[in-house]
Coordinates of C-alpha atoms and ligand atoms in Angstrom, one line a residue:
M1 CA 16.5 -12.1 -10.1
A2 CA 13.2 -13.5 -11.3
K3 CA 11.5 -11.9 -14.3
F4 CA 8.3 -11.9 -16.1
L5 CA 8.5 -12.5 -19.8
V6 CA 5.5 -10.9 -21.5
N7 CA 4.3 -11.0 -25.1
G8 CA 2.0 -8.0 -25.4
G9 CA -0.9 -7.0 -27.5
R10 CA -3.2 -9.9 -26.6
A11 CA -6.9 -9.0 -26.0
L12 CA -7.7 -10.2 -22.4
E13 CA -10.9 -12.2 -21.9
G14 CA -12.5 -14.0 -19.0
E15 CA -13.0 -13.5 -15.2
I16 CA -10.6 -12.5 -12.4
S17 CA -11.4 -12.1 -8.7
V18 CA -9.8 -9.4 -6.5
S19 CA -7.6 -10.8 -3.7
G20 CA -7.8 -9.7 0.0
S21 CA -6.6 -6.2 0.8
K22 CA -2.9 -6.0 1.6
N23 CA -3.3 -2.6 3.3
A24 CA -6.2 -3.8 5.4
S25 CA -4.5 -7.1 6.3
L26 CA -1.2 -5.6 7.4
P27 CA -2.5 -3.4 10.3
A28 CA -4.9 -6.2 11.4
L29 CA -1.9 -8.6 11.7
A30 CA 0.0 -6.0 13.7
A31 CA -3.0 -5.6 16.0
S32 CA -2.7 -9.2 17.0
L33 CA -0.2 -7.9 19.6
L34 CA -3.1 -6.2 21.4
F35 CA -4.8 -9.6 22.1
S36 CA -4.1 -11.9 25.0
D37 CA -2.2 -15.0 24.1
A38 CA -4.5 -16.6 21.5
P39 CA -4.8 -14.1 18.6
P40 CA -8.0 -14.4 16.5
L41 CA -8.1 -16.0 13.1
F42 CA -7.4 -14.2 9.9
Q43 CA -9.4 -15.0 6.7
N44 CA -8.9 -14.1 3.1
L45 CA -5.4 -12.7 3.6
P46 CA -3.6 -12.3 0.3
E47 CA -0.7 -14.7 -0.2
I48 CA 1.8 -12.0 -0.9
E49 CA 5.4 -11.2 0.2
D50 CA 4.4 -8.3 2.5
I51 CA 2.0 -10.5 4.5
K52 CA 4.8 -13.1 4.8
R53 CA 7.2 -10.4 6.0
M54 CA 4.7 -9.1 8.6
K55 CA 4.2 -12.6 10.0
E56 CA 8.0 -13.0 10.1
L57 CA 8.3 -9.7 11.9
L58 CA 5.7 -10.5 14.5
Q59 CA 7.3 -13.9 15.1
S60 CA 10.7 -12.2 15.4
Q61 CA 9.7 -9.8 18.1
K62 CA 10.6 -10.4 21.7
D63 CA 9.2 -7.9 24.3
G64 CA 8.7 -5.3 21.6
R65 CA 12.1 -5.6 20.0
F66 CA 11.8 -6.4 16.2
D67 CA 14.2 -8.1 13.9
Y68 CA 15.8 -5.2 12.1
E69 CA 16.6 -7.2 8.9
V70 CA 12.9 -8.0 8.4
A71 CA 11.5 -4.6 9.7
K72 CA 13.6 -2.6 7.1
K73 CA 12.0 -4.5 4.2
I74 CA 8.5 -3.1 4.6
R75 CA 7.0 0.2 5.5
A76 CA 4.2 -1.6 7.3
S77 CA 6.7 -2.8 10.0
I78 CA 6.0 0.6 11.7
L79 CA 2.4 -0.6 12.3
A80 CA 3.6 -3.2 14.8
V81 CA 5.5 -0.7 17.0
G82 CA 2.4 1.0 18.5
P83 CA 0.8 -2.3 19.6
A84 CA 4.2 -3.5 20.9
L85 CA 4.7 -0.3 22.9
A86 CA 1.1 -0.5 24.3
R87 CA 1.6 -4.2 25.3
F88 CA 5.2 -4.3 26.5
G89 CA 5.8 -0.7 27.4
R90 CA 8.7 -0.5 25.0
S91 CA 9.8 -1.2 21.4
S92 CA 13.0 -1.2 19.4
F93 CA 12.9 -0.9 15.6
P94 CA 14.8 0.5 12.6
H95 CA 13.4 3.2 10.3
P96 CA 10.9 1.3 8.2
G97 CA 11.7 0.3 4.6
G98 CA 9.3 -0.3 1.8
C99 CA 8.5 1.5 -1.5
V100 CA 11.0 4.2 -2.4
I101 CA 8.4 6.8 -3.3
G102 CA 9.6 9.7 -1.2
A103 CA 11.3 10.5 2.2
R104 CA 8.4 8.9 4.1
P105 CA 9.2 10.3 7.5
I106 CA 7.6 8.9 10.7
D107 CA 7.4 12.1 12.7
V108 CA 3.6 11.8 13.1
F109 CA 4.1 8.4 14.9
F110 CA 6.8 9.9 17.2
D111 CA 4.7 13.0 18.0
G112 CA 1.6 10.9 18.8
W113 CA 3.5 8.4 21.0
K114 CA 5.2 11.3 22.9
A115 CA 1.8 12.9 23.4
M116 CA 0.7 9.6 25.1
G117 CA 3.8 9.8 27.4
A118 CA 6.3 7.7 25.6
I119 CA 10.1 8.6 25.3
V120 CA 11.7 8.1 21.8
E121 CA 15.5 7.8 21.4
K122 CA 17.8 6.9 18.6
T123 CA 19.9 4.8 20.9
P124 CA 20.3 1.1 20.4
P125 CA 19.5 -1.3 23.2
S126 CA 23.2 -1.5 24.1
G127 CA 23.2 2.2 25.1
K128 CA 26.2 3.0 22.8
K129 CA 26.4 6.0 20.5
P130 CA 23.2 6.8 18.5
G131 CA 22.2 3.6 16.8
F132 CA 22.7 3.0 13.2
L133 CA 22.2 -0.2 11.3
A134 CA 24.7 -0.8 8.5
V135 CA 22.8 -2.2 5.5
S136 CA 24.2 -2.8 2.0
K137 CA 22.6 -0.4 -0.4
P138 CA 23.5 0.1 -4.1
G139 CA 24.9 3.6 -4.8
F140 CA 26.7 3.7 -1.4
E141 CA 29.9 2.2 -2.7
E142 CA 31.9 5.1 -1.4
L143 CA 30.8 4.1 2.0
G144 CA 31.9 0.5 1.4
G145 CA 28.5 -0.3 0.0
V146 CA 26.8 0.3 3.2
H147 CA 24.1 2.8 4.1
S148 CA 23.1 3.3 7.7
I149 CA 19.5 3.6 8.9
P150 CA 18.6 4.8 12.3
I151 CA 17.4 2.4 15.1
Y152 CA 14.8 3.7 17.5
E153 CA 14.2 2.8 21.1
I154 CA 10.8 3.8 22.5
R155 CA 9.7 3.4 26.1
A156 CA 6.6 4.3 28.2
P157 CA 8.0 3.9 31.8
Q158 CA 4.9 5.5 33.2
G159 CA 2.5 3.7 30.9
L160 CA 0.5 5.3 28.1
R161 CA -2.2 7.9 28.8
G162 CA -5.0 9.1 26.4
C163 CA -4.4 12.4 24.7
D164 CA -5.9 14.9 22.3
F165 CA -3.6 14.8 19.3
T166 CA -3.8 16.6 15.9
F167 CA -2.0 15.0 13.0
R168 CA 0.4 17.4 11.1
V169 CA -0.5 15.3 8.0
P170 CA -3.2 12.7 7.6
S171 CA -1.0 9.6 7.5
V172 CA -2.7 6.3 6.8
T173 CA -0.4 4.0 8.8
G174 CA 0.0 6.8 11.3
T175 CA -3.7 6.8 11.9
E176 CA -3.8 3.0 12.2
G177 CA -0.7 2.8 14.4
L178 CA -1.8 5.5 16.9
M179 CA -5.4 4.2 17.0
M180 CA -4.1 0.8 17.9
T181 CA -1.7 2.2 20.6
A182 CA -4.6 4.2 22.1
V183 CA -6.7 1.0 22.5
L184 CA -4.5 -0.1 25.5
A185 CA -3.7 3.4 26.9
Q186 CA -5.3 4.8 30.1
G187 CA -8.3 7.0 29.3
R188 CA -9.7 8.7 26.2
T189 CA -7.7 9.6 23.1
I190 CA -8.9 11.9 20.4
L191 CA -7.0 11.8 17.1
R192 CA -7.7 14.8 14.8
N193 CA -6.9 15.4 11.1
V194 CA -6.5 11.7 10.6
A195 CA -6.7 9.7 7.3
E196 CA -10.1 8.4 6.2
E197 CA -9.0 5.4 4.1
P198 CA -11.3 2.3 4.2
E199 CA -8.6 0.2 5.7
I200 CA -8.8 2.3 8.9
L201 CA -12.5 1.6 9.2
S202 CA -12.2 -2.1 8.6
L203 CA -9.5 -2.2 11.3
A204 CA -11.6 -0.3 13.8
D205 CA -14.7 -2.3 13.1
W206 CA -12.8 -5.6 13.7
L207 CA -11.1 -4.3 16.9
N208 CA -14.5 -3.1 18.2
K209 CA -16.0 -6.6 17.6
N210 CA -13.2 -7.9 19.9
G211 CA -13.7 -5.4 22.8
A212 CA -12.2 -2.1 21.7
K213 CA -14.1 1.1 21.8
I214 CA -13.2 3.2 18.8
G215 CA -15.5 5.8 17.3
G216 CA -15.2 7.9 14.2
A217 CA -13.0 5.7 12.1
G218 CA -13.3 6.7 8.4
T219 CA -13.8 10.3 9.3
H220 CA -11.3 13.1 10.1
T221 CA -11.6 12.6 13.9
I222 CA -11.3 9.3 15.8
T223 CA -12.0 8.8 19.6
I224 CA -10.7 5.8 21.4
E225 CA -11.7 4.8 25.0
G226 CA -8.4 3.2 26.3
R227 CA -8.4 -0.1 28.3
G228 CA -5.7 0.8 30.7
G229 CA -3.4 -2.0 29.6
K230 CA -6.1 -4.7 29.5
L231 CA -5.5 -6.8 26.4
L232 CA -8.3 -7.7 24.0
S233 CA -9.6 -11.2 24.4
G234 CA -12.2 -11.4 21.6
Q235 CA -12.0 -14.2 19.0
V236 CA -14.0 -12.7 16.1
P237 CA -11.9 -13.5 13.0
F238 CA -10.6 -10.7 10.7
L239 CA -11.9 -11.1 7.2
A240 CA -9.8 -9.2 4.7
P241 CA -12.0 -7.1 2.3
P242 CA -11.2 -7.0 -1.4
D243 CA -8.1 -5.0 -2.3
R244 CA -9.3 -1.7 -3.7
I245 CA -6.0 -0.9 -5.3
E246 CA -5.7 -4.2 -7.0
A247 CA -9.3 -3.9 -8.2
G248 CA -8.6 -0.4 -9.5
S249 CA -5.4 -1.5 -11.2
L250 CA -7.2 -4.4 -12.9
A251 CA -10.0 -2.1 -14.1
I252 CA -7.4 0.2 -15.7
L253 CA -5.8 -2.9 -17.4
G254 CA -9.3 -3.9 -18.7
A255 CA -10.0 -0.5 -20.1
I256 CA -7.0 -0.6 -22.4
A257 CA -6.4 -4.3 -23.0
A258 CA -9.6 -6.3 -22.7
K259 CA -11.8 -7.9 -25.3
K260 CA -14.2 -8.7 -22.5
M261 CA -12.9 -8.9 -18.9
T262 CA -15.0 -9.3 -15.7
I263 CA -13.5 -8.4 -12.3
K264 CA -15.3 -10.1 -9.4
N265 CA -15.5 -8.7 -5.8
F266 CA -15.1 -5.2 -7.1
P267 CA -15.3 -2.7 -4.1
E268 CA -17.1 -0.1 -6.2
N269 CA -17.9 2.3 -3.4
E270 CA -14.2 2.6 -2.5
L271 CA -13.2 3.5 -6.1
T272 CA -15.6 6.3 -7.0
A273 CA -12.8 8.7 -7.9
L274 CA -11.3 6.2 -10.3
L275 CA -14.6 5.3 -11.8
G276 CA -15.4 8.9 -12.4
V277 CA -12.2 9.4 -14.2
L278 CA -12.7 6.3 -16.3
K279 CA -16.1 7.5 -17.3
T280 CA -14.8 10.9 -18.3
A281 CA -12.1 9.1 -20.3
R282 CA -14.8 7.2 -22.1
A283 CA -13.7 3.8 -20.9
E284 CA -16.2 1.1 -21.6
F285 CA -17.4 -0.7 -18.5
E286 CA -20.6 -2.0 -16.8
I287 CA -21.1 -2.8 -13.1
T288 CA -23.4 -5.7 -12.1
H289 CA -24.7 -6.1 -8.6
H290 CA -25.4 -9.7 -7.4
D291 CA -27.8 -10.9 -4.7
H292 CA -25.3 -13.6 -3.6
S293 CA -22.3 -11.3 -3.2
L294 CA -21.5 -8.3 -1.0
F295 CA -19.5 -6.8 -3.9
P296 CA -20.5 -6.2 -7.5
S297 CA -18.5 -7.2 -10.6
I298 CA -17.3 -4.9 -13.3
T299 CA -17.0 -5.9 -17.0
L300 CA -14.7 -3.9 -19.2
K301 CA -13.9 -3.8 -22.9
R302 CA -11.0 -2.0 -24.5
A303 CA -12.3 1.5 -25.4
T304 CA -12.3 2.4 -29.1
K305 CA -11.1 5.9 -28.3
L306 CA -10.0 6.9 -24.8
R307 CA -10.0 10.6 -24.0
A308 CA -7.2 12.3 -22.1
V309 CA -8.3 13.3 -18.5
N310 CA -6.3 15.3 -15.9
V311 CA -5.8 13.4 -12.6
Q312 CA -4.8 14.7 -9.2
T313 CA -4.0 12.2 -6.4
K314 CA -5.6 13.0 -3.0
E315 CA -6.2 11.5 0.3
Y316 CA -9.3 9.2 0.4
P317 CA -11.9 9.5 -1.1
G318 CA -9.8 11.3 -3.7
F319 CA -8.0 9.6 -6.6
A320 CA -5.7 7.1 -4.8
T321 CA -1.9 7.7 -5.2
D322 CA -1.5 3.9 -5.5
L323 CA -3.4 4.0 -8.7
Q324 CA -1.4 6.9 -10.2
A325 CA 1.2 4.8 -12.0
P326 CA -1.2 2.3 -13.5
Y327 CA -3.4 5.2 -14.6
T328 CA -0.4 6.9 -16.3
V329 CA -0.1 3.9 -18.6
L330 CA -3.8 4.3 -19.5
A331 CA -3.1 8.0 -20.2
T332 CA -0.4 7.0 -22.7
Q333 CA -3.2 5.3 -24.7
A334 CA -5.7 8.2 -24.5
E335 CA -6.2 10.8 -27.2
G336 CA -4.8 14.2 -26.1
V337 CA -2.8 15.6 -23.2
S338 CA -3.2 14.4 -19.6
M339 CA -1.8 16.1 -16.5
I340 CA -0.9 13.7 -13.7
H341 CA -0.5 15.6 -10.5
E342 CA 0.9 13.5 -7.6
T343 CA 0.2 15.5 -4.4
I344 CA 1.0 12.9 -1.8
F345 CA 4.5 11.7 -2.4
E346 CA 7.5 13.6 -3.8
G347 CA 9.2 10.6 -5.4
R348 CA 6.4 8.7 -7.0
L349 CA 6.7 9.8 -10.7
N350 CA 10.3 8.6 -11.2
Y351 CA 9.1 5.6 -13.2
V352 CA 7.9 7.8 -16.2
E353 CA 11.4 7.9 -17.6
D354 CA 11.2 4.1 -18.1
L355 CA 7.8 4.4 -19.8
N356 CA 9.4 6.9 -22.3
K357 CA 12.0 4.2 -23.2
I358 CA 9.2 2.0 -24.5
G359 CA 7.4 4.7 -26.6
A360 CA 5.5 6.8 -24.1
R361 CA 5.7 10.6 -24.5
I362 CA 5.7 11.9 -20.9
N363 CA 7.2 15.2 -19.7
L364 CA 8.2 15.2 -16.0
C365 CA 7.6 18.8 -15.1
D366 CA 8.6 18.5 -11.5
P367 CA 8.6 15.8 -8.8
H368 CA 4.8 16.2 -8.5
R369 CA 3.6 16.8 -12.1
A370 CA 3.8 14.9 -15.4
I371 CA 2.3 15.7 -18.8
V372 CA 1.3 12.7 -20.9
H373 CA 0.9 13.0 -24.6
G374 CA -1.2 10.3 -26.2
P375 CA -1.9 8.0 -27.8
S376 CA 1.5 6.3 -28.1
N377 CA 2.5 2.9 -29.5
L378 CA 4.4 1.1 -26.7
T379 CA 7.0 -1.5 -27.8
G380 CA 8.3 -4.4 -25.7
W381 CA 11.4 -3.6 -23.6
N382 CA 13.3 -4.6 -20.4
L383 CA 11.8 -2.8 -17.5
E384 CA 12.5 -3.0 -13.8
G385 CA 9.8 -2.0 -11.3
P386 CA 11.0 0.3 -8.5
D387 CA 8.1 -0.4 -6.2
I388 CA 4.8 -2.3 -6.0
R389 CA 2.6 0.0 -8.0
A390 CA 5.1 1.2 -10.7
G391 CA 6.0 -2.5 -11.0
L392 CA 2.4 -3.4 -11.8
A393 CA 2.2 -0.4 -14.1
F394 CA 5.1 -1.7 -16.1
L395 CA 3.4 -5.1 -16.3
I396 CA 0.2 -3.4 -17.6
A397 CA 2.4 -1.5 -20.1
A398 CA 4.0 -4.7 -21.3
L399 CA 0.6 -6.3 -21.8
V400 CA -0.4 -3.4 -24.0
A401 CA 3.0 -3.0 -25.8
R402 CA 3.7 -4.7 -29.1
G403 CA 6.4 -7.4 -28.9
E404 CA 8.2 -9.0 -26.0
S405 CA 9.0 -7.4 -22.7
Q406 CA 11.0 -8.5 -19.7
I407 CA 9.9 -7.2 -16.3
G408 CA 12.6 -7.5 -13.7
N409 CA 12.5 -7.0 -9.9
I410 CA 9.2 -8.8 -9.8
Y411 CA 9.6 -9.3 -6.0
Q412 CA 8.1 -5.8 -5.9
I413 CA 5.0 -6.9 -7.7
D414 CA 4.8 -10.1 -5.6
R415 CA 4.9 -7.9 -2.5
G416 CA 1.4 -6.6 -3.4
H417 CA -0.3 -8.9 -5.9
E418 CA -1.0 -12.7 -5.4
K419 CA 0.1 -15.0 -8.2
I420 CA -0.5 -12.2 -10.6
D421 CA 1.1 -14.0 -13.6
A422 CA -1.1 -17.1 -13.2
R423 CA -4.2 -15.0 -12.8
L424 CA -3.4 -12.9 -15.9
R425 CA -2.6 -16.1 -17.9
A426 CA -6.1 -17.3 -17.1
L427 CA -7.3 -14.1 -19.0
G428 CA -5.3 -15.1 -22.0
A429 CA -2.2 -13.0 -21.3
D430 CA 1.1 -14.4 -22.6
I431 CA 3.2 -14.0 -19.5
K432 CA 5.8 -16.4 -18.1
R433 CA 7.6 -16.3 -14.7
M434 CA 11.4 -16.9 -15.2
E435 CA 12.9 -17.8 -11.9
A436 CA 16.5 -16.5 -11.4
Ligands
LIG1 C1 0.0 4.0 3.2 O1 1.3 4.3 3.3 C2 -0.1 2.8 2.2 N1 0.7 1.7 2.8 C3 0.6 3.3 0.9 O2 0.5 2.2 0.0 C4 -0.2 4.5 0.3 O3 0.5 4.9 -0.8 C5 -0.2 5.6 1.4 O4 -0.8 5.1 2.6 C6 -1.1 6.8 0.9 O5 -2.4 6.4 0.6 C7 0.1 0.9 3.7 O6 -1.1 1.1 4.0 C8 0.9 -0.2 4.2 P1 1.1 8.1 4.6 P2 1.8 5.4 4.5 O7 1.7 8.0 5.9 O8 0.9 5.3 5.6 C9 3.7 11.9 4.9 C10 1.3 0.5 -1.4 O9 1.8 0.4 -2.5 N2 4.1 11.5 6.3 O10 -0.4 8.2 4.5 O11 3.2 5.2 4.7 C11 4.3 11.0 3.8 O12 5.6 11.2 3.6 C12 1.7 1.5 -0.4 O13 0.4 -0.4 -1.0 C13 4.8 12.3 7.1 O14 5.2 13.4 6.6 O15 1.5 6.8 3.8 C14 3.4 11.2 2.7 O16 3.8 12.4 2.0 C15 2.7 2.5 -1.0 N3 5.1 11.9 8.3 C16 2.0 11.5 3.3 O17 2.3 11.8 4.7 C17 4.7 10.7 8.9 O18 5.0 10.4 10.0 C18 1.1 10.3 3.3 O19 1.8 9.2 3.7 C19 3.9 9.9 8.0 C20 3.6 10.3 6.7

């Protein structure tokens, strides 16, 4: 397994530019199934593993059936099911994989598709007993090292019709997936209690430029005028916006490790919650707007004395759950006691035990709450990132820690961050990629 070898404690200096947004690009790629044969161009996509997997998945699909081995690697595979169902009238796929940060059910998707007239079964195409895919999974040795994940078959024999559907929980990919499905349905669809993340708005804006009729994206209620099966034929390219989660994570790094670090293409307006917390924590940063660029840049210096601040993750525009792990590393460097309250996922604080191994002092009160005592001196250690964002948090911790660290399982970091080692080296970080 490839690793990063990091010598921490260096003061970072220079400029870094934010890559294209992973979570805006994935639904846009999935939406290519809504277009007649020549899908539009995609620009500024990040060169990351999840984008490669999504492209492989889309190339693997035949009449709405997806390659199970690819689909189970990323949660975003579920994004392609709605467009496939809308285009082919059917789809077959395994329960999506991706970051292990909780149970991550997909009931909202099923309930929305059923409301549009689809039939969902756990039966494999062959029609045998309920479909299960045997996959090797550590910790399932007693089952011969295999763990089975369900395969779903979904059909819309009478076509899809518009509906008035209220989300049980405002799911981001659920909003994107059902919005895309509704684009080809017959008649009007109203989706209520939906997510309001910026990635939903950028998807809707782009689809509207190519012939869709979507209103309300970015608010709690979205209305879609369905096209009755008529595919989109526009050719307006998709331009990935800057990745707000990468931008926020780099800002957190700068606040604790920079001599003087400038982040370009910084989507300030999508990071108000983080910037508010950084200001309260007395982080030292300055935002500069430029005539020549749509997005400002932010320049950060390591704060002389960071103050502990309580953080609660919330749906957008609240404090992003994807920034929770990187922020916890900052909290270990702040003076005082910080409460980290993760309200979105029940399994997204597991990484704190590993931070304690390198010198942090964090009490995990329950699956949703951690108390961080700071400041702590972090020392280099071998860490293995369990998911994209905790993996990056460990990298941030290694850059701050004294001595040498080895970060394993860096595929997880490469899933969400393009050439992150080369980009950090350009800032003076002592980081090497050791191939397996
Ligand atoms: C998206 O995941 C993002 N992924 C996640 O980023 C992000 O953490 C999450 O939204 C929350 O902001 C992509 O956009 C590809 P949800 P998603 O459905 O859509 C529950 C990263 O690192 N829920 O909004 O899967 C769910 O369990 C990733 O880039 C149901 O109960 O998240 C969770 O508690 C990690 N039933 C809550 O909703 C459902 O059918 C929010 O999840 C769907 C979700």
